[in-house]
Each structure stands twice: as structure tokens, then as C-alpha cells.
Coordinates of N, CA and C in Angstrom, one line a residue:
M1 N 15.7 23.4 9.1 CA 14.3 23.2 9.1 C 13.3 23.1 9.4
A2 N 13.3 22.6 7.2 CA 11.6 22.7 6.4 C 11.9 21.6 6.9
E3 N 12.6 20.9 6.6 CA 13.3 18.9 6.7 C 12.7 18.4 7.6
K4 N 12.7 19.7 9.6 CA 12.2 18.9 10.4 C 10.4 19.6 10.7
Q5 N 10.0 20.5 9.5 CA 8.2 20.6 10.0 C 7.8 19.5 8.7
A6 N 9.4 18.6 8.0 CA 8.3 18.6 6.8 C 7.5 16.5 7.7
M7 N 9.1 16.9 8.5 CA 8.8 15.4 9.4 C 7.6 15.7 10.4
D8 N 7.3 16.4 11.2 CA 6.5 17.2 11.9 C 5.5 17.1 11.5
A9 N 5.3 17.7 10.7 CA 3.6 16.5 9.5 C 3.9 15.7 9.0
A10 N 4.6 14.8 9.6 CA 4.1 13.7 8.9 C 3.4 13.0 9.0
D11 N 2.6 12.1 8.3 CA 1.0 11.2 9.0 C 1.7 9.5 9.2
R12 N 2.6 9.5 8.7 CA 2.5 7.8 8.6 C 4.1 7.7 8.3
V13 N 5.0 7.8 9.4 CA 6.6 8.0 9.2 C 7.2 7.0 9.2
L14 N 7.9 5.7 8.3 CA 8.5 5.0 9.0 C 10.1 5.3 9.5
V15 N 10.5 4.4 10.8 CA 12.2 4.8 10.6 C 13.4 3.9 9.7
T16 N 13.8 5.0 9.0 CA 15.1 3.2 8.2 C 16.8 3.4 9.2
H17 N 16.5 1.7 9.8 CA 18.1 1.8 9.9 C 18.7 0.6 9.1
A18 N 18.5 1.4 8.2 CA 18.9 -0.5 6.8 C 19.3 0.9 6.2
A19 N 20.5 0.4 5.1 CA 20.8 0.8 3.6 C 20.0 0.8 3.0
P20 N 20.2 1.6 1.1 CA 19.5 1.2 0.1 C 19.3 0.0 -0.2
E21 N 20.5 -0.6 0.1 CA 20.8 -1.5 -0.2 C 19.4 -3.0 -0.2
A22 N 19.1 -2.7 1.3 CA 18.5 -3.6 2.0 C 16.9 -4.0 1.2
F23 N 16.6 -2.7 0.8 CA 15.4 -2.6 0.0 C 15.5 -3.0 -1.1
A24 N 14.6 -3.2 -2.3 CA 15.1 -3.7 -3.3 C 13.7 -2.1 -4.5
P25 N 15.1 -2.5 -5.5 CA 14.7 -0.6 -6.1 C 13.4 -0.4 -6.6
T26 N 13.5 0.6 -5.7 CA 11.5 1.4 -6.4 C 10.9 0.9 -4.8
T27 N 11.8 0.6 -4.5 CA 10.6 0.0 -2.8 C 10.3 1.2 -2.3
R28 N 11.5 1.8 -1.6 CA 11.5 3.5 -0.5 C 10.5 4.6 -1.7
E29 N 10.6 4.4 -3.4 CA 9.1 5.4 -4.0 C 8.3 5.3 -3.6
M30 N 8.3 3.7 -3.8 CA 7.1 3.9 -4.2 C 5.9 3.5 -2.8
L31 N 6.6 3.6 -1.6 CA 5.7 3.5 0.0 C 6.0 5.0 0.1
E32 N 6.7 5.6 -0.8 CA 6.2 7.6 -0.2 C 4.9 8.2 -1.3
K33 N 5.0 7.0 -2.6 CA 3.9 7.2 -3.4 C 2.1 6.7 -2.9
L34 N 2.4 6.0 -2.1 CA 1.3 5.3 -1.0 C 1.1 6.2 0.3
G35 N 1.8 6.9 0.9 CA 2.1 7.4 1.7 C 2.6 7.9 3.2
Y36 N 3.5 6.2 3.2 CA 4.7 6.8 3.6 C 5.4 7.1 3.5
R37 N 6.5 7.9 4.8 CA 7.5 8.9 4.7 C 8.3 7.9 5.1
I38 N 9.6 7.8 4.4 CA 10.7 6.8 5.4 C 11.5 7.9 5.6
V39 N 12.2 7.8 7.1 CA 13.2 9.0 6.9 C 14.3 8.1 8.2
E40 N 15.5 8.3 7.8 CA 16.7 8.1 8.3 C 16.8 7.8 9.7
S41 N 17.1 7.5 10.9 CA 16.8 6.9 11.8 C 17.7 8.1 12.7
E42 N 19.0 8.6 12.2 CA 19.6 9.9 12.4 C 19.1 11.0 12.0
D43 N 17.8 11.3 11.2 CA 17.0 13.0 11.0 C 16.2 12.2 12.3
Y44 N 15.8 11.3 12.1 CA 14.2 11.3 13.2 C 14.5 11.8 14.6
E45 N 16.0 11.5 15.3 CA 16.5 10.9 16.2 C 16.8 12.2 16.9
K46 N 17.4 13.4 15.5 CA 17.7 14.8 15.4 C 16.6 15.8 15.9
S47 N 15.8 15.1 14.9 CA 14.5 15.6 14.8 C 14.1 15.9 16.4
R48 N 13.8 14.9 17.1 CA 13.6 14.7 18.2 C 13.5 15.5 19.7
E49 N 15.5 15.4 19.0 CA 16.4 16.3 20.2 C 16.2 18.0 19.5
E50 N 15.5 17.7 18.9 CA 15.5 19.8 18.8 C 13.9 19.8 18.9
G51 N 13.8 19.4 19.7 CA 11.7 19.4 19.6 C 11.4 19.7 19.2
G52 N 11.1 18.8 18.3 CA 10.1 18.6 17.3 C 9.4 17.7 17.6
K53 N 8.1 17.5 17.1 CA 6.6 16.5 17.3 C 7.0 15.4 16.3
A54 N 7.9 14.7 16.3 CA 8.3 13.8 14.9 C 7.4 12.6 15.8
S55 N 6.6 11.4 15.1 CA 6.7 10.0 15.5 C 5.8 9.3 14.4
A56 N 6.5 8.5 14.8 CA 6.8 7.4 13.9 C 5.8 6.2 13.7
L57 N 5.7 5.2 13.2 CA 4.9 4.0 13.4 C 5.5 3.4 13.2
L58 N 6.6 3.6 12.7 CA 7.6 1.5 13.4 C 8.5 2.0 12.6
R59 N 9.8 0.8 13.4 CA 11.3 1.3 12.5 C 11.8 -0.1 11.0
L60 N 12.1 0.3 10.2 CA 12.4 -1.1 9.4 C 14.1 -1.0 9.7
V61 N 14.6 -2.4 10.6 CA 15.5 -2.1 10.8 C 16.4 -3.7 10.2
D62 N 17.8 -3.8 8.9 CA 18.4 -4.4 9.0 C 19.4 -4.8 10.3
E63 N 18.8 -6.1 10.3 CA 19.2 -6.9 11.5 C 20.9 -7.5 12.2
R64 N 21.3 -6.7 11.0 CA 22.9 -6.2 11.9 C 23.2 -5.1 12.9
R65 N 21.9 -4.2 12.3 CA 21.6 -2.6 12.7 C 21.0 -3.5 14.2
L66 N 20.8 -4.1 14.7 CA 18.9 -3.9 15.5 C 20.1 -3.5 17.0
A67 N 21.4 -3.5 17.0 CA 21.8 -3.7 18.3 C 22.0 -2.0 18.4
E68 N 21.9 -1.0 17.5 CA 22.0 0.7 17.6 C 20.6 1.3 17.8
V69 N 19.4 0.5 18.3 CA 18.1 0.7 18.2 C 17.7 1.3 19.5
P70 N 17.5 2.6 19.3 CA 17.6 2.9 20.9 C 16.1 1.7 21.4
D71 N 16.4 1.6 23.1 CA 14.9 1.1 24.2 C 14.6 1.5 24.5
E72 N 13.1 2.2 24.6 CA 12.5 2.7 25.5 C 11.4 2.3 26.0
G73 N 11.7 0.4 26.5 CA 11.1 -0.1 26.9 C 9.3 -0.2 26.4
P74 N 8.6 0.3 27.1 CA 6.8 0.0 26.4 C 6.6 1.2 25.7
S75 N 7.4 1.7 25.6 CA 7.3 3.2 23.9 C 7.7 3.2 23.2
S76 N 8.5 1.6 22.8 CA 9.5 1.6 22.1 C 9.0 1.0 20.2
L77 N 8.6 1.6 19.6 CA 8.6 1.4 18.3 C 8.4 -0.2 17.8
P78 N 7.4 -0.1 17.3 CA 7.5 -1.6 16.6 C 8.6 -1.5 15.7
I79 N 9.2 -3.1 15.7 CA 10.5 -3.2 14.5 C 9.6 -4.4 13.6
I80 N 10.4 -4.3 12.1 CA 10.3 -5.0 11.2 C 11.6 -5.2 11.1
M81 N 12.1 -6.8 11.2 CA 13.4 -6.6 10.4 C 13.4 -7.1 9.1
L82 N 14.6 -7.1 8.7 CA 15.4 -7.4 7.5 C 16.1 -7.7 8.3
T83 N 16.0 -9.0 6.7 CA 17.2 -10.8 7.4 C 16.9 -11.4 6.2
G84 N 17.8 -12.0 6.4 CA 18.0 -13.1 5.5 C 16.8 -14.3 5.3
R85 N 17.9 -15.1 4.8 CA 16.8 -16.6 5.2 C 15.7 -16.6 6.3
V86 N 16.6 -16.9 7.0 CA 16.0 -17.5 7.9 C 14.5 -16.9 9.0
G87 N 15.1 -15.8 8.9 CA 13.8 -15.2 9.2 C 14.2 -14.1 10.3
A88 N 13.3 -14.4 11.7 CA 14.2 -12.8 12.9 C 14.1 -14.7 13.9
V89 N 14.9 -13.9 14.2 CA 15.2 -15.7 15.5 C 15.7 -14.1 16.8
G90 N 16.0 -14.7 18.2 CA 16.2 -13.9 19.8 C 14.5 -14.2 19.8
A91 N 15.0 -13.1 20.9 CA 14.4 -13.2 22.5 C 13.8 -11.4 22.0
D92 N 14.1 -10.7 21.4 CA 13.3 -9.1 21.1 C 12.4 -8.5 20.9
S93 N 11.4 -8.3 21.9 CA 9.8 -8.5 21.9 C 9.4 -7.4 21.1
R94 N 10.5 -6.1 20.6 CA 10.0 -5.4 19.5 C 9.7 -5.6 18.6
V95 N 10.8 -6.5 18.0 CA 10.6 -7.4 16.6 C 9.2 -7.5 17.0
V96 N 7.8 -7.1 15.5 CA 7.4 -7.7 15.7 C 6.8 -8.2 14.1
G97 N 7.9 -8.2 12.9 CA 7.7 -8.8 11.5 C 8.7 -8.9 11.0
A98 N 8.8 -9.8 10.1 CA 10.1 -10.1 9.1 C 10.2 -10.4 7.5
L99 N 11.2 -9.4 7.0 CA 11.2 -9.6 5.8 C 12.3 -9.8 5.1
R100 N 12.8 -10.8 4.2 CA 14.5 -10.9 3.7 C 14.5 -10.0 2.9
R101 N 15.4 -9.2 2.9 CA 16.0 -8.1 2.2 C 16.8 -9.1 0.4
P102 N 17.1 -8.5 -0.6 CA 15.9 -7.0 -0.2 C 14.0 -6.7 -0.3
A103 N 14.0 -6.2 0.7 CA 12.5 -5.6 0.5 C 11.8 -5.3 -0.3
G104 N 10.8 -5.6 -1.1 CA 9.7 -5.7 -2.1 C 9.1 -5.0 -1.1
V105 N 8.0 -3.8 -2.3 CA 7.3 -3.0 -2.1 C 5.9 -3.8 -1.2
H106 N 5.1 -5.1 -2.0 CA 4.7 -5.2 -2.1 C 3.6 -6.2 -0.8
E107 N 5.8 -7.3 -0.5 CA 5.4 -7.9 1.0 C 5.7 -6.6 2.3
L108 N 6.3 -5.3 2.0 CA 6.2 -4.8 3.1 C 5.3 -4.1 3.6
Y109 N 4.8 -3.8 1.7 CA 3.1 -2.6 2.1 C 2.7 -3.5 3.3
R110 N 2.2 -4.9 2.7 CA 1.3 -5.5 3.5 C 1.6 -5.7 4.7
L111 N 2.8 -6.0 5.0 CA 3.0 -6.4 7.0 C 3.5 -5.0 7.2
V112 N 3.6 -3.6 6.6 CA 3.2 -2.6 7.4 C 1.6 -2.4 8.0
Q113 N 0.8 -2.9 7.2 CA -0.6 -1.9 6.5 C -1.0 -3.4 7.8
Q114 N -0.5 -4.9 8.5 CA -1.3 -5.5 9.1 C -0.1 -5.2 10.4
I115 N 1.0 -3.9 10.7 CA 0.6 -4.0 12.0 C 0.3 -3.1 13.1
S116 N 0.5 -1.5 11.9 CA 0.4 0.0 12.0 C -1.5 0.5 11.5
E117 N -2.3 -0.2 10.6 CA -3.5 0.6 10.6 C -4.6 -0.1 11.1
D118 N -5.4 0.3 11.7 CA -6.5 -0.2 11.8 C -6.9 -1.5 11.2
T119 N -7.7 -1.0 10.0 CA -8.5 -0.9 8.9 C -7.2 -1.5 7.4
P120 N -6.4 -3.3 8.2 CA -5.6 -3.0 7.2 C -5.9 -3.7 6.1
R121 N -4.7 -3.2 4.7 CA -4.9 -3.6 3.2 C -3.9 -4.3 2.7
S122 N -4.4 -5.3 2.1 CA -3.4 -6.8 1.7 C -3.3 -6.2 0.4
T123 N -3.0 -5.1 -0.2 CA -2.6 -4.6 -1.0 C -2.9 -2.6 -1.5
P124 N -1.6 -2.3 -2.2 CA -2.3 -0.8 -2.5 C -3.4 -1.1 -3.1
R125 N -3.7 0.4 -2.7 CA -4.7 0.8 -4.2 C -4.5 2.1 -4.0
V126 N -4.2 2.6 -5.9 CA -4.0 3.5 -6.3 C -4.8 4.5 -7.5
P127 N -4.7 5.9 -7.0 CA -5.8 6.5 -7.8 C -5.5 6.4 -9.1
V128 N -6.8 6.2 -9.9 CA -6.9 6.4 -11.1 C -8.0 7.1 -12.2
H129 N -8.0 7.3 -13.5 CA -8.5 7.3 -14.2 C -9.7 6.7 -15.4
I130 N -9.9 5.4 -15.5 CA -10.3 4.7 -16.0 C -11.9 4.3 -16.9
P131 N -11.9 4.7 -17.6 CA -13.1 4.1 -18.2 C -13.6 2.9 -18.3
A132 N -15.1 2.1 -18.2 CA -15.3 1.7 -17.5 C -16.7 0.6 -18.3
S133 N -17.1 -0.2 -18.7 CA -18.3 -0.2 -18.3 C -19.6 -1.3 -17.6
C134 N -20.0 -1.0 -16.6 CA -20.1 -2.1 -15.5 C -21.5 -2.9 -16.5
R135 N -21.9 -4.2 -16.3 CA -22.5 -4.2 -16.1 C -23.8 -5.4 -15.2
T136 N -24.9 -4.5 -15.1 CA -25.7 -5.7 -14.3 C -26.9 -6.0 -14.5
F137 N -27.2 -7.6 -14.8 CA -27.8 -8.1 -15.3 C -28.3 -7.7 -16.9
D138 N -29.2 -7.6 -17.7 CA -29.3 -7.3 -18.8 C -28.9 -5.5 -19.4
E139 N -28.7 -4.7 -18.0 CA -28.3 -2.9 -18.6 C -26.7 -2.5 -18.1
D140 N -26.9 -2.5 -19.2 CA -24.8 -1.6 -19.0 C -25.6 0.0 -18.3
C141 N -24.3 0.4 -17.8 CA -24.1 1.8 -17.6 C -22.5 2.1 -17.5
R142 N -22.3 3.3 -17.9 CA -20.8 3.7 -18.2 C -20.7 4.4 -16.0
V143 N -19.1 4.0 -16.2 CA -18.6 4.1 -14.7 C -16.9 4.3 -14.9
V144 N -16.5 4.8 -14.3 CA -14.7 5.3 -14.1 C -14.9 4.6 -13.2
L145 N -13.5 4.3 -13.1 CA -12.6 4.2 -11.9 C -11.5 5.1 -11.1
L146 N -12.5 5.5 -9.8 CA -10.9 6.5 -9.6 C -10.2 6.1 -9.2
S147 N -10.8 4.6 -8.0 CA -8.8 3.8 -8.0 C -8.8 3.0 -8.4
L148 N -7.8 1.6 -7.9 CA -7.8 0.1 -8.3 C -7.2 -0.3 -7.3
S149 N -7.3 -1.6 -6.6 CA -5.9 -2.3 -6.8 C -7.1 -3.9 -6.9
E150 N -6.0 -4.8 -6.8 CA -5.9 -6.6 -7.1 C -6.9 -6.7 -6.9
N151 N -7.9 -6.5 -5.3 CA -8.6 -7.2 -5.2 C -9.8 -6.2 -5.0
G152 N -9.4 -4.9 -6.1 CA -11.6 -3.9 -6.0 C -10.8 -3.0 -6.8
C153 N -11.9 -2.0 -6.3 CA -12.1 -0.8 -6.8 C -13.1 0.6 -6.8
L154 N -12.7 1.5 -6.1 CA -14.3 2.9 -6.1 C -14.8 3.1 -7.7
V155 N -15.8 3.7 -8.2 CA -15.9 3.7 -9.3 C -16.8 5.1 -9.2
R156 N -17.4 6.4 -10.2 CA -17.4 6.6 -9.7 C -19.0 6.0 -11.2
S157 N -20.2 6.9 -11.3 CA -21.8 5.9 -11.6 C -22.8 7.5 -11.8
A158 N -23.5 7.9 -13.2 CA -23.8 8.1 -12.7 C -25.5 8.3 -12.5
Q159 N -25.7 6.0 -12.4 CA -26.5 5.6 -11.6 C -25.8 5.3 -10.8
P160 N -27.5 4.7 -9.6 CA -27.1 4.4 -8.6 C -26.9 2.7 -8.7
L161 N -25.8 2.3 -7.8 CA -25.5 0.8 -7.8 C -26.2 0.6 -7.0
E162 N -27.0 -0.7 -6.6 CA -27.2 -1.3 -5.4 C -26.8 -2.1 -4.5
L163 N -26.5 -1.6 -3.6 CA -25.3 -2.4 -2.7 C -25.6 -4.2 -3.3
G164 N -24.5 -4.6 -2.6 CA -24.6 -6.3 -3.0 C -24.4 -6.9 -4.4
R165 N -24.9 -6.1 -5.5 CA -25.9 -5.8 -6.5 C -24.3 -7.6 -6.8
R166 N -24.6 -8.1 -7.6 CA -23.1 -8.9 -7.9 C -23.3 -8.0 -10.2
V167 N -21.9 -7.8 -10.0 CA -22.4 -6.8 -11.8 C -20.5 -7.3 -12.6
E168 N -21.0 -7.3 -13.7 CA -19.9 -7.2 -14.9 C -18.8 -6.2 -15.1
L169 N -17.7 -6.0 -14.4 CA -17.2 -4.8 -14.8 C -16.1 -4.8 -15.8
A170 N -15.6 -4.4 -16.8 CA -15.2 -4.4 -18.3 C -14.4 -3.1 -18.6
F171 N -13.3 -3.0 -18.6 CA -12.6 -1.7 -18.8 C -10.3 -2.2 -19.3
E172 N -10.1 -1.9 -20.2 CA -8.8 -1.6 -20.1 C -7.7 -1.3 -19.9
L173 N -6.9 -2.1 -19.4 CA -6.1 -1.5 -18.8 C -4.1 -0.8 -20.4
Q174 N -3.5 0.3 -20.3 CA -3.0 1.0 -20.7 C -2.2 -0.4 -21.7
E175 N -2.0 -0.3 -22.8 CA -1.0 -1.4 -23.4 C -0.8 -2.8 -22.8
R176 N -2.2 -3.6 -22.3 CA -1.8 -4.6 -21.0 C -2.9 -5.3 -21.1
G177 N -4.4 -5.1 -22.5 CA -5.9 -5.8 -22.8 C -6.4 -5.4 -21.5
N178 N -7.5 -6.3 -22.6 CA -9.2 -5.5 -21.3 C -9.8 -6.1 -20.3
L179 N -9.8 -6.4 -19.3 CA -10.1 -6.6 -18.5 C -12.0 -6.9 -18.3
R180 N -12.2 -8.7 -17.8 CA -13.6 -8.4 -17.4 C -13.5 -9.0 -16.5
L181 N -14.4 -8.3 -15.8 CA -14.0 -8.7 -13.8 C -15.3 -9.6 -13.2
Q182 N -15.7 -10.1 -12.7 CA -17.2 -10.1 -11.8 C -16.9 -9.4 -10.6
A183 N -17.5 -8.7 -9.8 CA -17.4 -8.2 -9.0 C -18.2 -7.6 -7.8
E184 N -18.9 -7.4 -6.8 CA -19.5 -7.1 -6.0 C -20.2 -6.0 -5.8
V185 N -20.7 -5.1 -5.6 CA -21.1 -3.7 -5.3 C -20.7 -3.9 -3.5
G186 N -19.4 -3.7 -3.3 CA -19.8 -4.1 -1.4 C -19.7 -2.7 -0.2
Y187 N -19.2 -1.7 -1.2 CA -20.0 0.2 0.2 C -20.4 1.0 -0.9
Q188 N -20.9 2.0 -0.3 CA -21.1 3.7 -1.4 C -20.3 4.1 0.2
L189 N -19.2 5.1 -0.4 CA -18.5 6.1 -0.2 C -18.8 7.3 -0.8
L190 N -19.7 8.0 0.2 CA -20.1 9.1 -1.1 C -19.6 10.3 -2.3
P191 N -19.9 10.2 -2.8 CA -21.0 10.1 -3.7 C -20.5 8.1 -4.7
D192 N -19.9 7.9 -4.0 CA -19.0 6.5 -5.0 C -20.0 5.4 -4.4
F193 N -19.2 4.2 -5.0 CA -19.3 2.9 -4.7 C -17.9 1.9 -5.0
G194 N -17.8 1.2 -4.4 CA -17.0 0.7 -4.1 C -17.2 -0.4 -4.0
L195 N -16.4 -1.5 -5.6 CA -16.8 -2.6 -5.7 C -15.4 -3.9 -5.0
V196 N -15.6 -4.8 -5.1 CA -14.9 -5.6 -5.2 C -15.0 -6.6 -6.0
F197 N -13.6 -7.1 -6.1 CA -13.6 -8.0 -6.9 C -13.7 -9.3 -6.5
H198 N -14.1 -10.9 -7.3 CA -14.8 -12.1 -6.9 C -14.3 -13.4 -7.8
G199 N -13.5 -14.2 -8.3 CA -13.1 -15.2 -9.3 C -11.9 -14.7 -9.6
T200 N -11.2 -13.6 -9.3 CA -10.6 -12.6 -10.1 C -9.0 -13.7 -10.6
T201 N -8.6 -14.0 -11.6 CA -7.9 -15.5 -12.0 C -6.8 -14.7 -12.0
P202 N -5.3 -16.0 -11.6 CA -3.7 -15.4 -11.5 C -3.5 -14.7 -12.6
R203 N -3.9 -14.9 -13.9 CA -3.2 -13.4 -15.5 C -3.8 -11.9 -15.2
D204 N -5.4 -12.3 -14.3 CA -6.0 -10.6 -14.3 C -5.5 -9.7 -13.1
R205 N -5.1 -11.0 -12.2 CA -4.2 -10.3 -10.7 C -2.4 -9.7 -11.5
D206 N -2.2 -10.0 -12.4 CA -0.8 -10.4 -12.9 C -0.7 -9.4 -13.4
L207 N -1.7 -8.8 -14.5 CA -2.2 -7.8 -15.1 C -2.3 -6.1 -14.2
I208 N -3.5 -6.4 -12.9 CA -3.1 -5.2 -12.5 C -1.8 -5.4 -11.6
R209 N -2.0 -6.1 -11.0 CA -0.4 -5.5 -9.7 C 0.7 -5.6 -11.6
D210 N 0.9 -5.5 -12.3 CA 1.8 -5.1 -12.9 C 1.5 -3.1 -13.4
F211 N 0.4 -3.1 -13.9 CA -0.1 -1.5 -13.7 C 0.2 -0.8 -12.7
L212 N -0.4 -1.4 -11.7 CA -0.2 -0.5 -10.7 C 1.5 0.1 -10.2
T213 N 2.1 -1.2 -10.4 CA 3.7 -1.1 -10.1 C 3.9 0.3 -11.4
S214 N 3.7 0.1 -12.4 CA 3.9 0.9 -13.1 C 3.6 2.4 -13.2
L215 N 2.1 2.6 -12.8 CA 2.2 4.1 -11.7 C 2.7 4.1 -10.9
L216 N 3.0 3.8 -10.3 CA 4.3 3.5 -9.0 C 5.0 4.6 -9.3
Q217 N 6.1 3.8 -10.2 CA 7.3 3.6 -10.6 C 6.7 4.8 -11.4
G218 N 6.4 5.2 -12.0 CA 6.1 6.5 -12.8 C 6.2 7.9 -12.1

């Protein structure tokens, strides 16, 4: 009963028809930390049969198990196929995307976002609490990073930041060194400000990605 209630309450359910080996290590755990609840197909169907309000965004299906997925016509859930090097083949209209096994978290997250979210995010944004220095022209102010992705961050500042203003953001990632990034104040999410990174080097992106992965795995 508790499992069914948890499933009913989940906002973003992904139904899986694939063995654990179809996913890269920690992919499922990391997706759940990003807000996606992964439910085995047997549990999902059982909840529906028992009158639960189970709903899902899509199905993650190993190509070798496609035949077991019920065809519900227009109400069928979209399918992300977990497949080999060739990719998805055939004319099954339910298949809207494909990833090579074992599916990694970054690729799967990006694809799920593109298929299911109205405003898809290409890279995960993870909650953090990192002191930083924000420089606008010749003035420095102290801010705190509240969330971070490869493409930008959300900061809290005691001083107002002007929308559209270019800034230089400097902060340290634990045991990975210092970053000094160019950014633009892109939006306001009261009382905080969203910064969009510009001209980020591959080295900086790799450092951020590695740091975020370590947080999700922890």
C-alpha cells in the first residue's frame, strides 16, 4: 500500500522495461535525485489494476522487450528505446527517442527533458551552497550560488543585479580548483538572480560536470 501511495504522489514517473544492466552505474539513482521516479513496469501496471492514480511521463524500454509493452492506442506513453549502436529501427510510432545501452545519466536526462518538459533543460541543475565573488565593471559583491549547471546558476545577492548586465563570477569547486566565468544576468527568480554562462571553456565545463556528478552520486 505504501508503495502504491508513493507512486500515486510521484510527479515525474518513468516506467522501465529494462534490466539494471541497460543503465550505466548510478544512472537510476542520479535521475531520482533529479526528481524522476523510476518504476518497474510490473509495479506500474499493478498499481493501475488496483485502482491507483498512477501516471507516467514515458517508458524506458530495452529493444528486446518492446513486444511486452501494451499498445494503448492514442493514450500510449512515449518510449525511449535502449538499444545498440544502430539505434531505433522500425515503424513503431510510440518510439520517440533512442539511447545506446548502457544509458548514461546526462544523455538520458537530456532526452527525457526534451520529450516530456515544456521548458526542457539540457543539463541538470543541482542545488548547492557555494560562496562566490561577482564582479560588475569595477565593483565586487559577494553572492551565494544556490544551484549550478554547466550552463548557468542561480545566485542570491545582498546587492541588486541589473538584468542583462555582464558579470565575472569567481568561485571554488571542492578539490577541483577555482573557476572564473563570464556570465550574464539573465532573469530574476525573486529574490534571486539567474546567471547564464558565456564562453565557458571545455576545461571549465568538465570541472562543473564532474562536480555535479559527484554531488548526485553522494
